[in-house]
Structures are given as C-alpha cells and as structure tokens.
Amino acid sequence: MSDDFGFWDVMVSIFWFTILLAWISLLVHILADIFRDDSLSGGKKALWTIFIVLIPWLGALVYIISRGDSMNQRNRDAAMARMAIYDSQRSPSTQVSEELRGLAELRDSGVLSPAEYDQAKAKVLS
C-alpha cells in the first residue's frame, strides 16, 4: 500500500472540507438569526440554541423548515436597512450625477430621444 495521496484523494478531501465550511456557515447564520429575531423571547432563543448545538443536523433542518421564511424576511429587512443607511450617507450631488449619467446612457442607446432626454434632465436638475 502506498502512502501517497493521488489526485482523486486530494479532490475528495477538498470536497469534504468545502462541505464542512458550508455547514459551519449555515450554523453561524442560523445562530445569528436566532439572536437577531425580536419576536423570540430569551427562553425560546436559549432552547433553539441548545437544540442547534446538541443535535445540529436535526436542529438546523427543523429550524429552516419552521422558521426559514421569517429568516429570509429578517435578512431582507436588514439588507434594506443597510441600503437606506448607505443612500442617506451619499451626497445629493453624487445622486444627481449618477441619474444624469444614466439618462445619457439611455439617450446614447436610443431608448430616449433628445427631447425626452432634455425633459428628464431638466426634471433631475430641478
């Protein structure tokens, strides 16, 4: 028997390592979601955490089935909040210049006529 690792042994090791990283990522996301959820009481958060830690495969599966939709909604709400903060921090002149650039691209591609472009530009600048 040879102690050398062949190509396929390395590929299988990489595959299992990737699965392990995905599993750890899933557990971290679920645990973060448990503590981010304002609708759960402290006791329920503790029970879900114990369930996820003690029986991880079953706990993760049950959590995703029972609370997956609300988990998705909380992720969406958090992303929208981050986007609102980003938009509020941008300067108005940056927003105007981006809108004008977009209008110019639409005009150059033929979507807007020059008259429509002038109307839209006047609206943005006012």
PDB file of C-alpha atoms in Angstrom:
ATOM      1  CA  MET A   1       0.000   0.000   0.000  1.00  0.00           C
ATOM      2  CA  SER A   2       1.202   3.436  -0.869  1.00  0.00           C
ATOM      3  CA  ASP A   3       1.020   6.383   1.490  1.00  0.00           C
ATOM      4  CA  ASP A   4       0.905   8.823  -1.431  1.00  0.00           C
ATOM      5  CA  PHE A   5      -2.166  10.919  -1.981  1.00  0.00           C
ATOM      6  CA  GLY A   6      -3.427  10.732  -5.508  1.00  0.00           C
ATOM      7  CA  PHE A   7      -5.295  13.396  -7.411  1.00  0.00           C
ATOM      8  CA  TRP A   8      -8.716  11.986  -6.524  1.00  0.00           C
ATOM      9  CA  ASP A   9      -7.812  11.720  -2.843  1.00  0.00           C
ATOM     10  CA  VAL A  10      -6.996  15.423  -2.847  1.00  0.00           C
ATOM     11  CA  MET A  11     -10.243  16.227  -4.705  1.00  0.00           C
ATOM     12  CA  VAL A  12     -12.291  14.234  -2.182  1.00  0.00           C
ATOM     13  CA  SER A  13     -10.529  15.996   0.698  1.00  0.00           C
ATOM     14  CA  ILE A  14     -11.279  19.388  -0.862  1.00  0.00           C
ATOM     15  CA  PHE A  15     -14.911  18.371  -1.340  1.00  0.00           C
ATOM     16  CA  TRP A  16     -15.353  17.364   2.301  1.00  0.00           C
ATOM     17  CA  PHE A  17     -13.551  20.476   3.502  1.00  0.00           C
ATOM     18  CA  THR A  18     -15.925  22.611   1.424  1.00  0.00           C
ATOM     19  CA  ILE A  19     -18.920  20.768   2.876  1.00  0.00           C
ATOM     20  CA  LEU A  20     -17.547  21.391   6.376  1.00  0.00           C
ATOM     21  CA  LEU A  21     -17.162  25.128   5.704  1.00  0.00           C
ATOM     22  CA  ALA A  22     -20.709  25.309   4.284  1.00  0.00           C
ATOM     23  CA  TRP A  23     -22.042  23.501   7.362  1.00  0.00           C
ATOM     24  CA  ILE A  24     -20.243  25.847   9.748  1.00  0.00           C
ATOM     25  CA  SER A  25     -21.525  28.839   7.759  1.00  0.00           C
ATOM     26  CA  LEU A  26     -25.100  27.514   7.952  1.00  0.00           C
ATOM     27  CA  LEU A  27     -24.878  27.058  11.714  1.00  0.00           C
ATOM     28  CA  VAL A  28     -23.440  30.546  12.189  1.00  0.00           C
ATOM     29  CA  HIS A  29     -26.225  32.058  10.062  1.00  0.00           C
ATOM     30  CA  ILE A  30     -28.907  30.170  11.983  1.00  0.00           C
ATOM     31  CA  LEU A  31     -27.471  31.151  15.375  1.00  0.00           C
ATOM     32  CA  ALA A  32     -27.163  34.784  14.261  1.00  0.00           C
ATOM     33  CA  ASP A  33     -30.767  34.701  13.087  1.00  0.00           C
ATOM     34  CA  ILE A  34     -31.942  33.271  16.397  1.00  0.00           C
ATOM     35  CA  PHE A  35     -30.399  36.164  18.323  1.00  0.00           C
ATOM     36  CA  ARG A  36     -31.451  38.798  15.757  1.00  0.00           C
ATOM     37  CA  ASP A  37     -35.123  37.784  15.962  1.00  0.00           C
ATOM     38  CA  ASP A  38     -37.017  40.220  18.176  1.00  0.00           C
ATOM     39  CA  SER A  39     -40.158  38.056  18.225  1.00  0.00           C
ATOM     40  CA  LEU A  40     -38.464  35.259  20.209  1.00  0.00           C
ATOM     41  CA  SER A  41     -38.209  35.508  23.975  1.00  0.00           C
ATOM     42  CA  GLY A  42     -34.957  34.804  25.757  1.00  0.00           C
ATOM     43  CA  GLY A  43     -36.102  31.314  26.781  1.00  0.00           C
ATOM     44  CA  LYS A  44     -37.053  30.369  23.230  1.00  0.00           C
ATOM     45  CA  LYS A  45     -33.711  31.671  21.971  1.00  0.00           C
ATOM     46  CA  ALA A  46     -31.952  29.523  24.571  1.00  0.00           C
ATOM     47  CA  LEU A  47     -33.980  26.440  23.613  1.00  0.00           C
ATOM     48  CA  TRP A  48     -33.289  26.897  19.892  1.00  0.00           C
ATOM     49  CA  THR A  49     -29.585  27.402  20.619  1.00  0.00           C
ATOM     50  CA  ILE A  50     -29.399  24.265  22.768  1.00  0.00           C
ATOM     51  CA  PHE A  51     -31.271  22.307  20.074  1.00  0.00           C
ATOM     52  CA  ILE A  52     -28.891  23.568  17.345  1.00  0.00           C
ATOM     53  CA  VAL A  53     -25.770  22.848  19.422  1.00  0.00           C
ATOM     54  CA  LEU A  54     -26.749  19.433  20.821  1.00  0.00           C
ATOM     55  CA  ILE A  55     -28.395  17.959  17.718  1.00  0.00           C
ATOM     56  CA  PRO A  56     -27.008  20.106  14.893  1.00  0.00           C
ATOM     57  CA  TRP A  57     -28.301  18.241  11.816  1.00  0.00           C
ATOM     58  CA  LEU A  58     -31.834  17.814  13.100  1.00  0.00           C
ATOM     59  CA  GLY A  59     -31.857  21.227  14.759  1.00  0.00           C
ATOM     60  CA  ALA A  60     -30.752  23.033  11.600  1.00  0.00           C
ATOM     61  CA  LEU A  61     -33.255  21.134   9.482  1.00  0.00           C
ATOM     62  CA  VAL A  62     -36.160  21.815  11.850  1.00  0.00           C
ATOM     63  CA  TYR A  63     -35.186  25.492  12.178  1.00  0.00           C
ATOM     64  CA  ILE A  64     -35.005  26.012   8.413  1.00  0.00           C
ATOM     65  CA  ILE A  65     -38.341  24.268   7.858  1.00  0.00           C
ATOM     66  CA  SER A  66     -40.170  26.016  10.689  1.00  0.00           C
ATOM     67  CA  ARG A  67     -38.597  29.485  10.562  1.00  0.00           C
ATOM     68  CA  GLY A  68     -36.995  29.707   7.113  1.00  0.00           C
ATOM     69  CA  ASP A  69     -39.491  32.210   5.719  1.00  0.00           C
ATOM     70  CA  SER A  70     -39.142  34.583   8.644  1.00  0.00           C
ATOM     71  CA  MET A  71     -35.358  34.120   8.497  1.00  0.00           C
ATOM     72  CA  ASN A  72     -35.436  35.239   4.876  1.00  0.00           C
ATOM     73  CA  GLN A  73     -37.631  38.230   5.749  1.00  0.00           C
ATOM     74  CA  ARG A  74     -35.256  39.331   8.522  1.00  0.00           C
ATOM     75  CA  ASN A  75     -32.300  39.085   6.109  1.00  0.00           C
ATOM     76  CA  ARG A  76     -34.206  41.157   3.548  1.00  0.00           C
ATOM     77  CA  ASP A  77     -35.147  43.780   6.170  1.00  0.00           C
ATOM     78  CA  ALA A  78     -31.541  44.019   7.363  1.00  0.00           C
ATOM     79  CA  ALA A  79     -30.309  44.462   3.782  1.00  0.00           C
ATOM     80  CA  MET A  80     -32.889  47.191   3.148  1.00  0.00           C
ATOM     81  CA  ALA A  81     -31.842  48.969   6.359  1.00  0.00           C
ATOM     82  CA  ARG A  82     -28.187  48.842   5.291  1.00  0.00           C
ATOM     83  CA  MET A  83     -29.157  50.166   1.856  1.00  0.00           C
ATOM     84  CA  ALA A  84     -31.138  53.028   3.423  1.00  0.00           C
ATOM     85  CA  ILE A  85     -28.143  53.981   5.573  1.00  0.00           C
ATOM     86  CA  TYR A  86     -25.880  53.892   2.513  1.00  0.00           C
ATOM     87  CA  ASP A  87     -28.298  56.035   0.497  1.00  0.00           C
ATOM     88  CA  SER A  88     -28.626  58.563   3.299  1.00  0.00           C
ATOM     89  CA  GLN A  89     -24.845  58.924   3.527  1.00  0.00           C
ATOM     90  CA  ARG A  90     -24.416  59.631  -0.183  1.00  0.00           C
ATOM     91  CA  SER A  91     -24.296  63.276  -1.141  1.00  0.00           C
ATOM     92  CA  PRO A  92     -27.144  64.669  -3.285  1.00  0.00           C
ATOM     93  CA  SER A  93     -24.686  65.812  -5.952  1.00  0.00           C
ATOM     94  CA  THR A  94     -23.492  62.210  -6.345  1.00  0.00           C
ATOM     95  CA  GLN A  95     -27.072  61.045  -6.802  1.00  0.00           C
ATOM     96  CA  VAL A  96     -27.797  63.745  -9.401  1.00  0.00           C
ATOM     97  CA  SER A  97     -24.643  62.968 -11.362  1.00  0.00           C
ATOM     98  CA  GLU A  98     -25.490  59.252 -11.363  1.00  0.00           C
ATOM     99  CA  GLU A  99     -29.000  59.973 -12.619  1.00  0.00           C
ATOM    100  CA  LEU A 100     -27.655  62.234 -15.370  1.00  0.00           C
ATOM    101  CA  ARG A 101     -25.138  59.574 -16.377  1.00  0.00           C
ATOM    102  CA  GLY A 102     -27.941  57.005 -16.588  1.00  0.00           C
ATOM    103  CA  LEU A 103     -30.067  59.337 -18.690  1.00  0.00           C
ATOM    104  CA  ALA A 104     -27.134  59.973 -21.029  1.00  0.00           C
ATOM    105  CA  GLU A 105     -26.652  56.227 -21.450  1.00  0.00           C
ATOM    106  CA  LEU A 106     -30.345  55.816 -22.281  1.00  0.00           C
ATOM    107  CA  ARG A 107     -30.110  58.650 -24.820  1.00  0.00           C
ATOM    108  CA  ASP A 108     -26.956  57.221 -26.385  1.00  0.00           C
ATOM    109  CA  SER A 109     -28.516  53.768 -26.686  1.00  0.00           C
ATOM    110  CA  GLY A 110     -31.583  55.231 -28.421  1.00  0.00           C
ATOM    111  CA  VAL A 111     -34.073  54.477 -25.662  1.00  0.00           C
ATOM    112  CA  LEU A 112     -34.662  58.208 -25.087  1.00  0.00           C
ATOM    113  CA  SER A 113     -34.997  60.801 -27.818  1.00  0.00           C
ATOM    114  CA  PRO A 114     -33.029  64.055 -27.400  1.00  0.00           C
ATOM    115  CA  ALA A 115     -36.243  65.893 -26.464  1.00  0.00           C
ATOM    116  CA  GLU A 116     -37.135  63.266 -23.843  1.00  0.00           C
ATOM    117  CA  TYR A 117     -33.576  63.428 -22.526  1.00  0.00           C
ATOM    118  CA  ASP A 118     -33.779  67.228 -22.166  1.00  0.00           C
ATOM    119  CA  GLN A 119     -37.104  66.940 -20.291  1.00  0.00           C
ATOM    120  CA  ALA A 120     -35.762  64.266 -17.936  1.00  0.00           C
ATOM    121  CA  LYS A 121     -32.534  66.211 -17.395  1.00  0.00           C
ATOM    122  CA  ALA A 122     -34.463  69.364 -16.504  1.00  0.00           C
ATOM    123  CA  LYS A 123     -36.579  67.347 -14.060  1.00  0.00           C
ATOM    124  CA  VAL A 124     -33.471  65.877 -12.378  1.00  0.00           C
ATOM    125  CA  LEU A 125     -31.747  69.256 -12.125  1.00  0.00           C
ATOM    126  CA  SER A 126     -34.792  70.992 -10.634  1.00  0.00           C
TER     127      SER A 126
END
